[in-house]
C-alpha positions as MATLAB code, in Angstrom:
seq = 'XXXXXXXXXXXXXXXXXXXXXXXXXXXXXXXXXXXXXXXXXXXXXXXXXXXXXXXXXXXXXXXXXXXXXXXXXXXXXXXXXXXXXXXXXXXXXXXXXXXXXXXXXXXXXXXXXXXXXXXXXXXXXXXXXXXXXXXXXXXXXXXXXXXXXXXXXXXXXXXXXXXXXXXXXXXXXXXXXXXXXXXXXXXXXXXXXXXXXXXXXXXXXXXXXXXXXXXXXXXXXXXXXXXXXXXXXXXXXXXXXXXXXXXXXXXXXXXXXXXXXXXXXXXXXXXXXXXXXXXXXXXXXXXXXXXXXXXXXXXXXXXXXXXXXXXXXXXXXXXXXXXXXXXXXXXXXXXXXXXXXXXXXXXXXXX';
ca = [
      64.961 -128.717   39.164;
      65.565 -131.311   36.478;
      68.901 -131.366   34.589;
      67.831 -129.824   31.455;
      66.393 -126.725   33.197;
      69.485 -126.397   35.139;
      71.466 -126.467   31.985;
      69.106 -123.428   30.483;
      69.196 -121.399   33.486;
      73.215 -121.693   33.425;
      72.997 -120.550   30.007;
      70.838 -116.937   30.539;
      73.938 -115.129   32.191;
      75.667 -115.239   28.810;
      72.422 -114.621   26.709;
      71.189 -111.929   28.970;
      71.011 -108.855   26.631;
      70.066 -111.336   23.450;
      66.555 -110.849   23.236;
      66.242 -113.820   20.147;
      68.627 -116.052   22.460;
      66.352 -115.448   25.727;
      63.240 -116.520   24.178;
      64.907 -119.873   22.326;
      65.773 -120.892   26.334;
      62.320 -119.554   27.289;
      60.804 -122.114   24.870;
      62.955 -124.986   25.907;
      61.852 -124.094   29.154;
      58.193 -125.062   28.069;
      58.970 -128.000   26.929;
      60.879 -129.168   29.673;
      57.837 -128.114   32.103;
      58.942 -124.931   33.630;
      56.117 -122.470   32.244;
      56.562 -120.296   35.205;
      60.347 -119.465   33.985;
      59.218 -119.345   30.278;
      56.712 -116.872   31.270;
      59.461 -114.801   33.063;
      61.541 -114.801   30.864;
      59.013 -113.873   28.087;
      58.122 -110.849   30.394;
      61.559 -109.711   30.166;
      62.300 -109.679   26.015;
      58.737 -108.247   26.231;
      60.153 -105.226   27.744;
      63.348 -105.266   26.214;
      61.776 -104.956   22.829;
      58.446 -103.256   23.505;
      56.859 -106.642   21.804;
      58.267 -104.841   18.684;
      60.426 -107.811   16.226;
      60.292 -111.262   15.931;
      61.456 -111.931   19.281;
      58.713 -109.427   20.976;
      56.362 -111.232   18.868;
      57.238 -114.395   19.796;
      57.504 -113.110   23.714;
      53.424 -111.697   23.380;
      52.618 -115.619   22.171;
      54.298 -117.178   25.022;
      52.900 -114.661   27.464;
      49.196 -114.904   26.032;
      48.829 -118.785   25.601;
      46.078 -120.150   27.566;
      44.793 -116.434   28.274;
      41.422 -116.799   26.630;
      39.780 -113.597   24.711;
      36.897 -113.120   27.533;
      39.655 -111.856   29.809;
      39.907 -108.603   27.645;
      35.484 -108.681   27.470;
      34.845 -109.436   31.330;
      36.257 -106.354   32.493;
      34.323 -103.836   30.176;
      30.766 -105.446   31.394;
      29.843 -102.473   33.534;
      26.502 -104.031   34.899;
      28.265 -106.887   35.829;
      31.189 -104.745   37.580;
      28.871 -102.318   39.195;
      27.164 -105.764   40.941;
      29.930 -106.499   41.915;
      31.385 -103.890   43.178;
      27.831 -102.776   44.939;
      28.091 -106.201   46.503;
      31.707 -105.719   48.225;
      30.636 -102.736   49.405;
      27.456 -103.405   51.721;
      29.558 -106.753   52.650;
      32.711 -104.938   53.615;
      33.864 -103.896   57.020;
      36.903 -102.400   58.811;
      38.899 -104.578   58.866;
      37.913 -106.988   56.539;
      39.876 -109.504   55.101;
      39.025 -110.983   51.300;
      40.235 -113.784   49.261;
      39.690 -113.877   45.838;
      39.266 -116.614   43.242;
      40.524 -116.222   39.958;
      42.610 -112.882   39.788;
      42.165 -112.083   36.045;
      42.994 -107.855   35.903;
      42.766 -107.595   39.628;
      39.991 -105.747   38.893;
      37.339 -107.277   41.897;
      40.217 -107.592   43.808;
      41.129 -103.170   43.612;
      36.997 -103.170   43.483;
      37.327 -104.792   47.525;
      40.599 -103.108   48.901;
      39.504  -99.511   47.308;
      36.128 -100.474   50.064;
      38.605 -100.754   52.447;
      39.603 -104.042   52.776;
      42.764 -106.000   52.936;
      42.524 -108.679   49.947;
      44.625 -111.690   49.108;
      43.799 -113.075   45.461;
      44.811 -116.003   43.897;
      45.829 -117.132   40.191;
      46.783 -120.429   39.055;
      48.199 -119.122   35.639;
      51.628 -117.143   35.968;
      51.609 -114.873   33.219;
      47.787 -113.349   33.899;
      49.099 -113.297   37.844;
      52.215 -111.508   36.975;
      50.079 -109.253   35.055;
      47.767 -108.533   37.730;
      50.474 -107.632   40.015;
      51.548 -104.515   37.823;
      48.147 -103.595   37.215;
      47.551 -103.752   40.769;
      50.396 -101.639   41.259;
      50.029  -98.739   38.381;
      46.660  -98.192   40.385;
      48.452  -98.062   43.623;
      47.101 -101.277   45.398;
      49.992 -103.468   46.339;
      49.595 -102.341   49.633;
      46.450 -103.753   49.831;
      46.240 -106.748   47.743;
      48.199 -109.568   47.459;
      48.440 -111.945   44.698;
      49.185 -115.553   44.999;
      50.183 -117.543   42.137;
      48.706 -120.353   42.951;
      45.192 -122.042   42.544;
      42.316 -121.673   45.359;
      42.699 -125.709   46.101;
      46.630 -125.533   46.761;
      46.485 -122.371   49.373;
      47.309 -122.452   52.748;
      45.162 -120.159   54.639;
      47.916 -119.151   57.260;
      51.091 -119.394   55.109;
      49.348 -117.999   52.169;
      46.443 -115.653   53.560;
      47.119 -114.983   57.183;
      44.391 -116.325   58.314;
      40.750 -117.185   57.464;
      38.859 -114.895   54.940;
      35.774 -113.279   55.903;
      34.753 -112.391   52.481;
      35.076 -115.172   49.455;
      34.325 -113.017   46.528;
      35.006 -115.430   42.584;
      33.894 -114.808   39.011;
      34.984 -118.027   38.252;
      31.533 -118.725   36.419;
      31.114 -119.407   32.462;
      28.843 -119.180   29.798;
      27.359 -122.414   30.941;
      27.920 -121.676   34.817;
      30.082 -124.393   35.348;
      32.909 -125.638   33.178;
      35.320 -123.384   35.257;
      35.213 -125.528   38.427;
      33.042 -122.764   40.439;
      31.454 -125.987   42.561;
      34.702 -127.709   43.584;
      36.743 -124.373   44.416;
      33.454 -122.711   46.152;
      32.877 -126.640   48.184;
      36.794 -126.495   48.928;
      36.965 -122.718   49.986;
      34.025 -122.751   51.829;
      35.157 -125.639   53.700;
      39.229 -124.680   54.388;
      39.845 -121.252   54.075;
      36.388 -119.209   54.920;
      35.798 -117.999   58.395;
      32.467 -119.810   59.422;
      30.304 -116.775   59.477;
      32.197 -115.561   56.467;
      30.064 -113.942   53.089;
      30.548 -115.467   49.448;
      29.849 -113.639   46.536;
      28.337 -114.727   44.912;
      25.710 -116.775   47.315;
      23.832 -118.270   44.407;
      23.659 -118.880   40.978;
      20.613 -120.321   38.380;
      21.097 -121.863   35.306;
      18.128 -120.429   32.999;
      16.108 -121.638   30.208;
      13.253 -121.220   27.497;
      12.396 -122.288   23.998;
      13.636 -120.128   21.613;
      13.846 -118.808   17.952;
      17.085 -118.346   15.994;
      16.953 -115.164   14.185;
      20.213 -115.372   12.565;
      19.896 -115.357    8.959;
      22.013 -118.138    8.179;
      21.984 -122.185    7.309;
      22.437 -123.796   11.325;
      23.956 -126.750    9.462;
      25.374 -127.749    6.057;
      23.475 -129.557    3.147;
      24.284 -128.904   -0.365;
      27.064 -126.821   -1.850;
      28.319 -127.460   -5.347;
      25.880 -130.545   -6.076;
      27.049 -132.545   -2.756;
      24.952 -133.584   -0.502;
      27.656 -132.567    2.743;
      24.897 -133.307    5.326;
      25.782 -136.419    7.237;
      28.827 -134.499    7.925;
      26.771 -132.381   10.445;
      26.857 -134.939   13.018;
      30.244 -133.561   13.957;
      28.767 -129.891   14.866;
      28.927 -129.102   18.423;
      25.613 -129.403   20.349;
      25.593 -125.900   21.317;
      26.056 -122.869   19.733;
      27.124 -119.434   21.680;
      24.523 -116.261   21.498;
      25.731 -112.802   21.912;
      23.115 -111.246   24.358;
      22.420 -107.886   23.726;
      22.221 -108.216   20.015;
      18.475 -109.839   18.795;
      20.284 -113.311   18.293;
      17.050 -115.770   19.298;
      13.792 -114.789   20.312;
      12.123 -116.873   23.677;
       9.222 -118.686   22.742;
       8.365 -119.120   26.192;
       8.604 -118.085   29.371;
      12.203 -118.330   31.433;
      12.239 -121.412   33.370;
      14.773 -122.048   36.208;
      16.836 -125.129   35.418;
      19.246 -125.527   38.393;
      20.327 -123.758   40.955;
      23.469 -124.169   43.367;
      24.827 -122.531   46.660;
      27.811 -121.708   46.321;
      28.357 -120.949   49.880;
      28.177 -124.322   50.880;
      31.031 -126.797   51.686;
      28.627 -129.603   50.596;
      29.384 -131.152   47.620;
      26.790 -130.583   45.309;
      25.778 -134.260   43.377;
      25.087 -134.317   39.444;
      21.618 -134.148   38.649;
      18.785 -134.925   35.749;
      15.746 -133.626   35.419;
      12.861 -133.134   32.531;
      10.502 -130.068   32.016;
       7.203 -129.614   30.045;
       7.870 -126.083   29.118;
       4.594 -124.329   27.445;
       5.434 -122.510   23.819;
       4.190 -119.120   23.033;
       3.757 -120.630   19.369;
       5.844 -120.486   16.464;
       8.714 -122.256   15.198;
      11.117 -123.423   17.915;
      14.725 -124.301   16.938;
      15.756 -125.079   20.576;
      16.742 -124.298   24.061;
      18.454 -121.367   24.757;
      20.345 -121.281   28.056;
      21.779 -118.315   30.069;
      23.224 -117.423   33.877;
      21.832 -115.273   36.889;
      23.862 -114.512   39.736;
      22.604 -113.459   42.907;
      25.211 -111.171   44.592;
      23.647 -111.148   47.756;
      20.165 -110.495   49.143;
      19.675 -107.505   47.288;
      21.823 -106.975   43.929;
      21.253 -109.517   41.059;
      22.738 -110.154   37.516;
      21.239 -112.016   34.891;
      22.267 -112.368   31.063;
      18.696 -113.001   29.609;
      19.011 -113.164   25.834;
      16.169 -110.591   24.767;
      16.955 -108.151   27.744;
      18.692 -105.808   25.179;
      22.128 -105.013   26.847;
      24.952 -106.786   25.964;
      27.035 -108.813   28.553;
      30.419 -110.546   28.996;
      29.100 -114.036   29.466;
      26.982 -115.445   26.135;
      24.335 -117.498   26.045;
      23.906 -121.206   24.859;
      21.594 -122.173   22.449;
      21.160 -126.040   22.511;
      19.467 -126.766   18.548;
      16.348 -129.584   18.139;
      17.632 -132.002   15.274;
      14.536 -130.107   13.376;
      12.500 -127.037   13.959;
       9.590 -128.019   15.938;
       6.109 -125.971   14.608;
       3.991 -125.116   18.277;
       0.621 -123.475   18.760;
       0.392 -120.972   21.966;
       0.210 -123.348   24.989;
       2.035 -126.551   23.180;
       3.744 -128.066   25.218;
       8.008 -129.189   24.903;
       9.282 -131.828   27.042;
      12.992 -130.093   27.516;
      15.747 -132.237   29.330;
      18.522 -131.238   31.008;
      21.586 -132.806   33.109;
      24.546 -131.401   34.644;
      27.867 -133.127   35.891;
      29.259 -130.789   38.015;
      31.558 -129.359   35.854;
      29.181 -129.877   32.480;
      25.955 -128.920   31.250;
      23.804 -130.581   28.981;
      20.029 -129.824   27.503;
      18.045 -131.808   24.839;
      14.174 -131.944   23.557;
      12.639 -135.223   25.045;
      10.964 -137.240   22.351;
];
């Protein structure tokens, strides 16, 4: 404990029914590097004042930074929590023991100890694992499941877990697949604390592509507006743009064409890769790759975001624009490249 923490938490016996007081220390405490009793103490003016006031306010921002918007949209994805859920269940056994990647609600984490199983879940961010514990408990759970505030690459799978897991069951996938670590924490967790017959869920997961349409009706990219040419300012835009799925966004313009695929129930780290593709068009204007996620639960259940499948899910999809529309006849061919870096995707149109 450095000296300037020590001098704050000296300071909350005199403060301690001062809501305004409480969260001044609790944001000192940030800055000095203590998040964990910033967050604590931001839990407790939370429920002294309901979140109600300046200080409740202020308590609610502390609590919810770095606690992105898809952990509210995640949960209410029934396909994806019914594949899930259908998953645990034909992998579960008496017995069974579960760790979990990525707490979030708790919500996969109830899913496996409601199949019977005795889970131990893990959450690098202490707000959203403090929250999990109380939602674990309302539903009466904390029997059952045991949350560790910690990330999946610090745990010790005796001191922390009791032993090895013989289920590893994450969500710890993004729109892209990848930018949330799921390779290193699957390679690591595999490896140290996974019983060596042990299941993962998921096994698998595919990175997806085809050509595609945008049917947005709006300009992709600026050009005039009030007699100014604004258009070399579009070489700031990002090179991807998200699509809701569910919701007649793009239209493919060819047929879905694996990209990559990874095992994620491997302790064998997976190398970055490159590769090109000579995708055939169904015709049409193209105004670039659009890019989406399937997860393979296990050898049965499966759960895919395709674009045009007409039901909305949790996870977007990524639509990677040409520089130009490209004009195709049926059978045309695109040359469509695509990289990843382990932790990054990356798609283009080859010239």
């Amino acid at each position: 404990m450095t000296n300037r923490i020590a001098q704050l938490t000296a300071l909350l016996p005199k403060v301690s029914d001062d809501p305004r007081a409480l969260i001044a220390i609790a944001r000192q405490m940030i800055a000095a590097g203590d998040r964990p009793r910033a967050v604590a103490l931001a839990e407790q003016v939370h429920a002294m004042t309901g979140g109600r006031g300046e200080a409740g306010v202020t308590a609610a921002e502390i609590l919810s930074d770095g606690v992105f918007s898809w952990h509210f949209v995640i949960p209410r994805d029934r396909a994806r929590n019914d594949a899930y859920e259908q998953a645990l269940l034909r992998a579960i056994r008496p017995g069974c023991r579960v760790l979990e990647i990525g707490t979030g609600t708790g919500l996969l984490a109830m899913m496996a100890a409601r199949a019977g199983a005795t889970v131990v879940t893990c959450e690098a961010d202490a707000a959203i694992a403090s929250a999990a514990r109380d939602v674990i408990a309302a539903n009466g759970y904390s029997d059952r499941v045991t949350v560790v505030s910690k990330h999946s690459t610090d745990l010790d799978p005796t001191r922390d877990m009791g032993g090895l897991a013989d289920i590893l069951v994450s969500e710890i996938v993004s729109n892209d697949l990848l930018s949330e670590g799921v390779l290193g924490a699957h390679e690591d967790a595999v490896a140290r604390l996974l019983a060596p017959d042990g299941v993962v869920i998921p096994p698998r997961g595919t990175i997806r592509v085809a050509l595609a349409r945008d049917l947005r009706d709006r300009a992709p990219r600026l050009g005039e507006a009030s007699g100014f040419d604004l258009s070399a300012f579009n070489r700031l835009a990002a090179p991807n743009e998200l699509v809701r799925v569910g919701m007649d966004q793009v239209a493919l313009c060819s047929a879905p064409v694996d990209l990559f695929s990874f095992d994620f129930a491997t302790a064998d780290p997976r190398k970055p890769e490159r590769r090109e593709l000579d995708i055939p068009s169904l015709g049409g204007r193209i105004d670039g790759i659009v890019q989406w996620i399937a997860l393979e639960m296990d050898a049965v259940g499966r759960y895919e975001n395709r674009p045009e499948s007409g039901t909305a899910s949790c996870w977007g999809a990524l639509l990677w624009r040409f520089p130009e529309p490209v004009d195709t006849e049926k059978r045309d061919t695109v040359t469509v490249g695509g990289a990843h870096e382990r932790d990054r995707v990356r798609l283009w149109v080859s010239d």
